[in-house]
Coordinates of C-alpha atoms and ligand atoms in Angstrom, one line a residue:
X73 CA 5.2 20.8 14.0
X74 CA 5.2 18.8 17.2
X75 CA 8.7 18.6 19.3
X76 CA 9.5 15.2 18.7
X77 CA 9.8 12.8 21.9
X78 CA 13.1 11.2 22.7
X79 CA 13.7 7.8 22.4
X80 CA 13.6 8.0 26.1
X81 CA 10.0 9.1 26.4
X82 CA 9.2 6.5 24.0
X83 CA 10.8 3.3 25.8
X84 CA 9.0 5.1 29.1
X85 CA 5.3 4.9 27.7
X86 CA 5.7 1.2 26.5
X87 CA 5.0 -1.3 28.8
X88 CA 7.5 -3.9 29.3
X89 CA 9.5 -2.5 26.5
X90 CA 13.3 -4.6 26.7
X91 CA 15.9 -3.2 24.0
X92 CA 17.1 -6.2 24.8
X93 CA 14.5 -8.8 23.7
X94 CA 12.2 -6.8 22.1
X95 CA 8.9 -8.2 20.7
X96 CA 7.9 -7.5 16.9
X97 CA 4.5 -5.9 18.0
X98 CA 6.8 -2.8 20.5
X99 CA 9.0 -2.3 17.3
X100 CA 5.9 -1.3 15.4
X101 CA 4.7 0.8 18.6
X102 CA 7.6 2.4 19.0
X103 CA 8.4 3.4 15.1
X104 CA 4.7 4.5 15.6
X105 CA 5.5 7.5 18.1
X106 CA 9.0 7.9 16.8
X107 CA 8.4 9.2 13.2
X108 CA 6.5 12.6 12.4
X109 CA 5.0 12.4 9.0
X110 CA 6.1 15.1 6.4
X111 CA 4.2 17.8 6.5
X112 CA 4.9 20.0 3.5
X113 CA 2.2 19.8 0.8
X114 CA 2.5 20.4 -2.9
X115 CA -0.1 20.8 -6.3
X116 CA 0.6 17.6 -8.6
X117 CA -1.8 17.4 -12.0
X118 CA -3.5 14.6 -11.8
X119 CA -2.0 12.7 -14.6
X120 CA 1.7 13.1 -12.1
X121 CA -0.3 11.8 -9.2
X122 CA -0.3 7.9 -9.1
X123 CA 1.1 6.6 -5.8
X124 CA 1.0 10.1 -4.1
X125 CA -0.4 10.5 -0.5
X126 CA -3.8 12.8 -0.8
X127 CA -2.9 15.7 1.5
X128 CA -6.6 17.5 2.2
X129 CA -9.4 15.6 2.0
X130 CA -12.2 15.8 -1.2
X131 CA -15.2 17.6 -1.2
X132 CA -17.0 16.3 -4.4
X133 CA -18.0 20.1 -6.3
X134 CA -20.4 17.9 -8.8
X135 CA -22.9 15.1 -8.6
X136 CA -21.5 11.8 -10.5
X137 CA -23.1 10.9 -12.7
X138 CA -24.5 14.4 -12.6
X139 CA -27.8 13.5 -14.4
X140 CA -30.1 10.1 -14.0
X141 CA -28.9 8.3 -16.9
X142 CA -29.8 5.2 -18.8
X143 CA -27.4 1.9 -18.5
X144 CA -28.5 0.1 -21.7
X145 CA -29.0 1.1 -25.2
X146 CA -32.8 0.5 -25.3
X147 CA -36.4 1.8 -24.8
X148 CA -37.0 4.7 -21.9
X149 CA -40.2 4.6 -20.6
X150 CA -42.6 4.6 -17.3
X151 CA -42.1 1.6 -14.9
X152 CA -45.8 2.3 -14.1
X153 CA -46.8 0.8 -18.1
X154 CA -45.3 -2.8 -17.1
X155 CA -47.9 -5.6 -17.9
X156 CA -47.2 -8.4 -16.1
X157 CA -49.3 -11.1 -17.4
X158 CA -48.9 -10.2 -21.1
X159 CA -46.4 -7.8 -23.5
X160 CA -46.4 -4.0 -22.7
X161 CA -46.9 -2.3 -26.1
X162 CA -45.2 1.1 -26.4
X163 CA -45.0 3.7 -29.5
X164 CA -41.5 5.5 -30.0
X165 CA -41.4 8.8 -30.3
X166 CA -37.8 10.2 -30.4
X167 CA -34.2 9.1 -29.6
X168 CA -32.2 10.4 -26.7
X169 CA -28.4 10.4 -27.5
X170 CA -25.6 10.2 -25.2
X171 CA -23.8 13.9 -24.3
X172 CA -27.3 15.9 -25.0
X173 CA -31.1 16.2 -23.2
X174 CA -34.0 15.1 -25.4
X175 CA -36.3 17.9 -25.5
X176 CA -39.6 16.3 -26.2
X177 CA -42.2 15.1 -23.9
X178 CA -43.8 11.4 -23.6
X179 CA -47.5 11.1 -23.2
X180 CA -48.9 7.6 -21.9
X181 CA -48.1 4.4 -24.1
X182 CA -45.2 6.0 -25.5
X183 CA -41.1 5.5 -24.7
X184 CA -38.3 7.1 -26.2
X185 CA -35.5 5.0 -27.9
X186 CA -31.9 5.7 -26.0
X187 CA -28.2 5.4 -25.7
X188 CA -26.1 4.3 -22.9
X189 CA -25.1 7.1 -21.0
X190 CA -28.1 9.2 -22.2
X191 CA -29.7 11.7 -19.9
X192 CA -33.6 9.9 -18.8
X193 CA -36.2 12.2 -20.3
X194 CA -38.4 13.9 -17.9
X195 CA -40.5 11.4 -15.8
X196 CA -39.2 8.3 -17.7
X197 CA -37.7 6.3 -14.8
X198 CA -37.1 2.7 -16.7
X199 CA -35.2 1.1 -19.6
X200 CA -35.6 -1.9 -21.8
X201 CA -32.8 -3.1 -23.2
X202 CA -32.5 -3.8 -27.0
X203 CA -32.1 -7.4 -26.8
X204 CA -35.5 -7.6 -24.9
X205 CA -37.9 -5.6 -27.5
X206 CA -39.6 -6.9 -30.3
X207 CA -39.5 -3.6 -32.5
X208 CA -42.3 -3.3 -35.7
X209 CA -41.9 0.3 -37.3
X210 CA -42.5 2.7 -34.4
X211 CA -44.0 -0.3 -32.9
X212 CA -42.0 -2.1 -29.6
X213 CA -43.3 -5.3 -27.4
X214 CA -41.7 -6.0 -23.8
X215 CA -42.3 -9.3 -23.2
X216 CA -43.8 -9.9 -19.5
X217 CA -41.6 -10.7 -16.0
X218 CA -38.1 -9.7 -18.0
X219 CA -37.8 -6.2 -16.1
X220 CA -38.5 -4.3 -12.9
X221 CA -39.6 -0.5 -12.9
X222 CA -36.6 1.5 -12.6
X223 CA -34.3 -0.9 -14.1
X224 CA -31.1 -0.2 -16.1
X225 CA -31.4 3.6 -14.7
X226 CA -28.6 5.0 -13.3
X227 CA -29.5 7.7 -9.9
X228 CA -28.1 11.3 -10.1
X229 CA -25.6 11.3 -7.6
X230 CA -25.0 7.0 -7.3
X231 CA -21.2 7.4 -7.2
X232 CA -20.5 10.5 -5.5
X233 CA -23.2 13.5 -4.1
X234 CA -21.9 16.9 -4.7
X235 CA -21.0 18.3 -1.1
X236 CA -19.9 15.1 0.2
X237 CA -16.0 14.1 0.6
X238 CA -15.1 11.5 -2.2
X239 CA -11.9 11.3 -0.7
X240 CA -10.2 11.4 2.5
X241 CA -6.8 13.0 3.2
X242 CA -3.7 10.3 3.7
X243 CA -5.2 8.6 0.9
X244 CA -3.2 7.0 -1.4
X245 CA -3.7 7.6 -5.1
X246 CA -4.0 4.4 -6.7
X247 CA -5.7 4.0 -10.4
X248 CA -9.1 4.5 -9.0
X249 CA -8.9 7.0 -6.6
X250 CA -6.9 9.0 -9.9
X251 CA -9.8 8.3 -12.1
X252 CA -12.7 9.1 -9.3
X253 CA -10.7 12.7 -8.7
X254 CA -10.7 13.0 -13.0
X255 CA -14.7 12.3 -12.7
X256 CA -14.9 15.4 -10.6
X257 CA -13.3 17.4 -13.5
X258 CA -10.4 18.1 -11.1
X259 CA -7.1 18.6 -13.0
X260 CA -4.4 18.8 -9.8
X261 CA -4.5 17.8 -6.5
X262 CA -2.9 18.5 -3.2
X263 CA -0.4 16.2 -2.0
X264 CA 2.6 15.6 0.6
X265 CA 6.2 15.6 -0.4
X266 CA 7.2 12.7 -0.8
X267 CA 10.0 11.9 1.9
X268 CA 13.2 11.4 0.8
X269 CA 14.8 8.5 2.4
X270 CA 18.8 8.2 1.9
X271 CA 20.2 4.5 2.1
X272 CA 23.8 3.0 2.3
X273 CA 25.6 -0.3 3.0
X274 CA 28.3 -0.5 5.3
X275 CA 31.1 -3.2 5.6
X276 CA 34.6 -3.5 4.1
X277 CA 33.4 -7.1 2.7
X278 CA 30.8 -5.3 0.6
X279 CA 31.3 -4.5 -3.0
X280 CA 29.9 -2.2 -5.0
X281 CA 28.5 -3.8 -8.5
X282 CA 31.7 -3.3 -11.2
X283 CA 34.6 -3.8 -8.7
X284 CA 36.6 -6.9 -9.2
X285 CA 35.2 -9.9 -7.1
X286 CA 38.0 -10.4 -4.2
X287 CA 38.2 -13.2 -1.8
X288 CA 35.9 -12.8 1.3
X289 CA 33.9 -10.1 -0.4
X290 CA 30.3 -10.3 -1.7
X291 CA 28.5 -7.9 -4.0
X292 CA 25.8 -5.5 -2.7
X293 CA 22.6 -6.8 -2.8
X294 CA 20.8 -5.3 0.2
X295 CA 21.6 -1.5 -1.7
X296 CA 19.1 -2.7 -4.4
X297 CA 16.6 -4.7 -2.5
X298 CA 16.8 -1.2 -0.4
X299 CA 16.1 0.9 -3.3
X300 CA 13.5 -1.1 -4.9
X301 CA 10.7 -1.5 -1.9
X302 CA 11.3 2.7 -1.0
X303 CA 11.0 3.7 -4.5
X304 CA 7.7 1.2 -4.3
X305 CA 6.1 3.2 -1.6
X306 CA 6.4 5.9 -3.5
X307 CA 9.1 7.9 -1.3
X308 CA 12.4 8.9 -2.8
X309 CA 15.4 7.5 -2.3
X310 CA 18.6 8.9 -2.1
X311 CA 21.8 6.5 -2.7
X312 CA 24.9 6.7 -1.3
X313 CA 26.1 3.7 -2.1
X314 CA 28.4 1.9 0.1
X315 CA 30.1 3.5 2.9
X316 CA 34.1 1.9 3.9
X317 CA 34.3 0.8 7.9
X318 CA 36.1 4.1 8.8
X319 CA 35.0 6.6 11.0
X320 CA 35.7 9.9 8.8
X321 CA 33.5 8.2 5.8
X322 CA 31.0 7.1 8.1
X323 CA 30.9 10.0 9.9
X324 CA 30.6 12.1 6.8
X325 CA 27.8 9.7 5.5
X326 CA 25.8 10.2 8.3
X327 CA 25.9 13.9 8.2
X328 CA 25.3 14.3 4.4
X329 CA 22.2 12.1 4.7
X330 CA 20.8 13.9 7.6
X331 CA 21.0 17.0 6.1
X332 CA 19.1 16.0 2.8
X333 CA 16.9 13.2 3.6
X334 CA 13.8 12.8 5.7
X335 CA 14.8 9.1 7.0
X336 CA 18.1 7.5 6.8
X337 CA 18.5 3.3 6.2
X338 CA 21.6 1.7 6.6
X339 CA 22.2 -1.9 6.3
X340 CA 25.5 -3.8 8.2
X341 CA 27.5 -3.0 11.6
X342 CA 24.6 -3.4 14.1
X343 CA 24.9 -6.4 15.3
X344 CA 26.1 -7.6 18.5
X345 CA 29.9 -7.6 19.2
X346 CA 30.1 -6.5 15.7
X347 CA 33.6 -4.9 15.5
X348 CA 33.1 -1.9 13.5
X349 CA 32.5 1.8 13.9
X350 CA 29.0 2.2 12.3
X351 CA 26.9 1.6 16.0
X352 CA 30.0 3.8 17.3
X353 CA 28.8 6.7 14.8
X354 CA 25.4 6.1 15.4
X355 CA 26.1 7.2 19.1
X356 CA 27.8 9.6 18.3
X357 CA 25.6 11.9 15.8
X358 CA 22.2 11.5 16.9
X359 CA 19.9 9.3 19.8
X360 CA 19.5 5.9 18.9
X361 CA 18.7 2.7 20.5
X362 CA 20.3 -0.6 19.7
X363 CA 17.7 -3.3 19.6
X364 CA 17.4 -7.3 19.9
X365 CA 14.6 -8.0 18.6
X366 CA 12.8 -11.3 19.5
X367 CA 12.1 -12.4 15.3
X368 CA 13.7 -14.7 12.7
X369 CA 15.6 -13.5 10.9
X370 CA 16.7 -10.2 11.8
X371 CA 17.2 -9.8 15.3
X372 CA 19.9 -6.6 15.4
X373 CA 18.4 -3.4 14.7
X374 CA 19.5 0.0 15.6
X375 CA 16.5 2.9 15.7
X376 CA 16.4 6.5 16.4
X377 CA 17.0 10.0 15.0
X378 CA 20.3 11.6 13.4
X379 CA 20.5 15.2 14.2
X380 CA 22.8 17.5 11.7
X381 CA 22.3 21.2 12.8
X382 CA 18.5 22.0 12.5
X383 CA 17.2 19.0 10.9
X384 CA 16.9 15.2 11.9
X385 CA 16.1 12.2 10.3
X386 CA 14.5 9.0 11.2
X387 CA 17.3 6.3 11.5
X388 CA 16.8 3.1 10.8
X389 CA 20.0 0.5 11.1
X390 CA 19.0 -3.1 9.3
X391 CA 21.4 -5.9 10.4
X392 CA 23.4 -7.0 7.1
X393 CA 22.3 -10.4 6.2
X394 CA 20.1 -9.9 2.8
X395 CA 16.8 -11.3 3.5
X396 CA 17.0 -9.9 7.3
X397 CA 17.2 -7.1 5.5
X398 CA 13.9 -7.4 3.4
X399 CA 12.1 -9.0 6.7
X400 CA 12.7 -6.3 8.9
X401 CA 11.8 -3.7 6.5
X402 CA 8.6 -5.2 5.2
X403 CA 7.9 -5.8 9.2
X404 CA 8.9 -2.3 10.7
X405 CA 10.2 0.2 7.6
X406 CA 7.4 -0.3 5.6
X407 CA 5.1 0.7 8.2
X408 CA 7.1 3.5 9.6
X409 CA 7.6 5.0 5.9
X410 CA 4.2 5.1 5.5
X411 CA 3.5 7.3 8.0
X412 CA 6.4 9.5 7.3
X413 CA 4.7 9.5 4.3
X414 CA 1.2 10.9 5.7
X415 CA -0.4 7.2 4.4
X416 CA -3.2 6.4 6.3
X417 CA -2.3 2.8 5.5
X418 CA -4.8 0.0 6.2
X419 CA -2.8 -2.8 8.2
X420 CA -2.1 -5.1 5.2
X421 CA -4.2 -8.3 5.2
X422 CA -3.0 -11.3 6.5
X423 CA -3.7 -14.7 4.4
X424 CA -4.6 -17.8 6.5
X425 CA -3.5 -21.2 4.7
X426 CA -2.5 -24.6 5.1
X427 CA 0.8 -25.3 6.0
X428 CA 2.0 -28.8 3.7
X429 CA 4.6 -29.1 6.2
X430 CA 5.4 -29.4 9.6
X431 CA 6.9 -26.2 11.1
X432 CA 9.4 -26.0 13.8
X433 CA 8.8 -22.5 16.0
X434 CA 9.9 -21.7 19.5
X435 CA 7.5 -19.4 21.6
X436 CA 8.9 -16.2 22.5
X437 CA 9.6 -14.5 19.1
X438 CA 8.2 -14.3 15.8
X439 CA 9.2 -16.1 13.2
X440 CA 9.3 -15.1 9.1
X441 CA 9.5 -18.1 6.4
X442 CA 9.3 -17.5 3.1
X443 CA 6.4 -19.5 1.5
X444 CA 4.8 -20.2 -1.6
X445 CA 1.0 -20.0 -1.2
X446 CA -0.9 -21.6 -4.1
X447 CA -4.8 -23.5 -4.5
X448 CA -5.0 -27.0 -3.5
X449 CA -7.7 -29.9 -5.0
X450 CA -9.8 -28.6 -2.5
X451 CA -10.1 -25.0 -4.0
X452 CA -8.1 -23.7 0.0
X453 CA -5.2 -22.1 0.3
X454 CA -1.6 -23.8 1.3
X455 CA 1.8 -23.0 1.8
X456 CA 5.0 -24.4 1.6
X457 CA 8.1 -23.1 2.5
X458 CA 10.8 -22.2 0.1
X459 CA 13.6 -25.0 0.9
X460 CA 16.8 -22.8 2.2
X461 CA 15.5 -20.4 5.1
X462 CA 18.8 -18.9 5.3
X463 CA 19.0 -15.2 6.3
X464 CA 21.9 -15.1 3.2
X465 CA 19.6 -16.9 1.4
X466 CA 18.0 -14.5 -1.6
X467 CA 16.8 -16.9 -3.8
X468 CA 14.1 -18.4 -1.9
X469 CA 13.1 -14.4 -1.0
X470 CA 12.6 -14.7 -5.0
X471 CA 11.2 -17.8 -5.6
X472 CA 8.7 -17.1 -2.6
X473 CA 5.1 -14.9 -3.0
X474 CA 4.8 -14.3 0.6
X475 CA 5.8 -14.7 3.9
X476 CA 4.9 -17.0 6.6
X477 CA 4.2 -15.0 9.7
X478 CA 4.8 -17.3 13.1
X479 CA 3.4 -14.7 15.8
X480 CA 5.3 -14.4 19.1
X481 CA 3.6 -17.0 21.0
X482 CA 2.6 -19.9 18.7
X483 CA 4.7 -22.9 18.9
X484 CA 5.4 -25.5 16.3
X485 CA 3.0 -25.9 13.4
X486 CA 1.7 -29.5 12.2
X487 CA 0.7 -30.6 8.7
X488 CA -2.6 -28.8 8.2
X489 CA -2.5 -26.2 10.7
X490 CA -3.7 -22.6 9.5
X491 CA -1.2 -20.3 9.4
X492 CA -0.8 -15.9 9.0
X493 CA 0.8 -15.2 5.6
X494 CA 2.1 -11.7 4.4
X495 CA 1.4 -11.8 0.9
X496 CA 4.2 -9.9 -0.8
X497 CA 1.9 -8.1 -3.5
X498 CA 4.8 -6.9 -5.9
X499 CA 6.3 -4.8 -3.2
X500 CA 9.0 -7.5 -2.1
Ligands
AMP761 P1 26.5 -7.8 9.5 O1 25.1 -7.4 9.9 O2 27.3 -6.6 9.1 O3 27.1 -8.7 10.5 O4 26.3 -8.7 8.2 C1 25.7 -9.9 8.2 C2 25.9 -10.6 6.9 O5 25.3 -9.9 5.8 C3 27.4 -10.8 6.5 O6 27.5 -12.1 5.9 C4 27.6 -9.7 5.4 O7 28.6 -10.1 4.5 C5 26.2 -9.7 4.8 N1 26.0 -8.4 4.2 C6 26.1 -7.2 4.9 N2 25.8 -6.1 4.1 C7 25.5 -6.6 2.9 C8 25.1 -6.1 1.7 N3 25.0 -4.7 1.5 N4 24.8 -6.9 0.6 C9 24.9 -8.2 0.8 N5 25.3 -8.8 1.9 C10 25.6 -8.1 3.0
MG762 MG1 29.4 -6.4 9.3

């Protein structure tokens, strides 16, 4: 493993980087060189291996399919026999099954009948279709101009060559690439540990879900929004619940999770002028940086490493307010996890629609509303914003299906004007 640089080094090789005012594009460049992906593989069988990060890449052993096979129930026969201007009369003389060769041999003006799935007999190289034949006894017709030679044959080899790689390494494992590593008759594969990523709240107004509602107080929400988008990455999470506004429990938080976890997420106590010991702790056990970033919402943020004897983990210190909370982490802890979890993660698609509604934006930070894109009478994409933008304000985080992504330097948005939408994609 590489000796990690210090947060030091980092600011020092980005250009123009401000803690101070700190644009949304040098968070992501900086979380890019500050987290080390895990590098600890392990065997999973296949059937345990949805979400899981593909740690070597795949070298197909077989050919898929690994025989040229017919696509249609139907008549096998030579491409070469098609009439064009009147029916192509064949005689069959044997059926191929699915799951076993046909031994026999075809002599001109005969085809063989056969399955879908069925190996092609020897130097047959086309198939008609049921629904196309006339059949009489032993007897078929093709009609003329309903088929090509070579149709409904599928090529030795089409989906993946034996030899080449099928898969690459930091790929995820979604349904497909599960059921393209099962066509290659491979029971387990090799795959990173999954990072374990400890999370807790922090303020003395926060309650934990079963305590008595108290004036002043409000329930934890950001512990469960927290939980839900790690656990869907696919990392696991650790919870420690939420931790009291006291140095000694803070202290000891911050230790524990170090110890065990590969990344560390805390929500609360980094804002500015906040009066509370968590930015105080933060100092004290590890290197971190204390950011304002220039976004909406969520401009506190406090990054870096905790250090507890030989280990260190990743910190990441979300301001408190609940949908800053789920902004910043689907704008910067998503990305960052993803590497820590050895995902060679495309950069998710951005939508382009219409906004409905005129949109008020300042240049000189980016800007997340929460929007609701749907299909106009005109078949395009628009987008309205969810009423209440509040940072507090969860509801429209639920009622929403994406958000509305104001880059750095746009300005205000007009009726009609395209604009960047993240599409949530059951991960917010
Ligand atoms: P802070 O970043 O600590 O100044 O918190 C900003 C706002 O977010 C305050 O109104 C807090 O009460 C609220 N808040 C902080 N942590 C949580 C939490 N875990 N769940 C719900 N609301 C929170
Ligand atoms: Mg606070």
């Amino acid at each position: 493993m590489t000796t990690p640089l210090s947060l030091n080094d980092i600011a020092e090789r980005l250009q123009g980087y401000d803690p101070q005012a700190l644009s949304a594009r040098h968070v992501n460049d900086f979380l890019a060189q500050l987290v080390q992906p895990v590098r600890e593989q392990e065997s999973v069988p296949l059937m345990q291996a949805h979400g899981r990060i593909l740690a070597q890449d795949v070298v197909s052993p077989i050919s898929v399919p690994p025989h040229d096979n017919s696509a249609m129930d139907g008549y096998a026969f030579r491409g070469t026999e098609l009439l064009t201007d009147r029916p192509t009369r064949l005689t069959v003389v044997g059926t191929a099954f699915a799951g076993a060769a046909w031994q026999g041999t075809v002599q001109k003006g005969e085809c063989v009948r056969i399955m879908t799935g069925a190996i092609m007999p020897a130097g047959l190289d086309t198939v008609a279709p049921q629904e196309l034949v006339k059949v009489d006894g032993d007897q078929v017709q093709i009609p003329p101009g309903v088929l090509q030679a070579g149709d409904n044959r599928r090529l030795l080899g089409e989906d993946l060559m034996a030899g080449q790689p099928a898969l690459r390494a930091g790929t995820r494992l979604a349904p497909a690439a599960c059921g393209l590593l099962a066509s290659l008759g491979l029971p387990s594969v090799s795959v990173w540990r999954r990072p374990k990523v400890a999370y807790f709240s922090t303020g003395d107004e926060i309650l934990s879900l079963g305590e008595a509602p108290r004036e002043g107080a409000v329930y934890d929400s950001n512990r469960y929004t927290v939980a839900g988008m790690v656990q869907a990455l696919g990392c696991e999470l650790i919870d420690m619940g939420v931790v009291r506004d006291e140095p000694a429990a803070l202290e000891q938080a911050f230790v524990d999770a170090a110890a065990q976890a590969d990344a560390i997420i805390t929500s609360g106590g980094v804002s500015v002028g906040e009066a509370d010991h968590t930015k105080a702790m933060m100092k004290k056990l590890g290197d971190v940086a204390f950011w304002r970033i220039a976004m909406r919402p969520g401009r506190p943020m406090a990054v870096g490493r905790i250090t507890q004897g030989e280990r260190s983990a990743v910190l990441f210190g979300l301001p408190g307010n609940p949908v800053a909370v789920m902004v910043t982490f689907a704008a910067f802890v998503r990305p960052a996890l993803q590497q820590l979890m050895g995902w060679q993660a495309p950069a998710l698609p951005l939508l382009k629609a219409k906004s409905t509604e005129a949109l008020r934006k300042k240049p000189g930070r980016t800007e997340y509303q929460r929007g609701i894109v749907s299909t106009n009478a005109a078949g395009e994409l628009q987008v309205r914003i969810t009423g209440n933008q509040g940072s507090g304000v969860l509801s429209s985080m639920v009622q929403a299906n994406g958000l509305i992504v104001l880059g750095h330097a746009q300005g205000n948005v007009a009726v009609g004007d395209e604009v960047d939408v993240m599409m949530f994609d059951g991960h917010l």
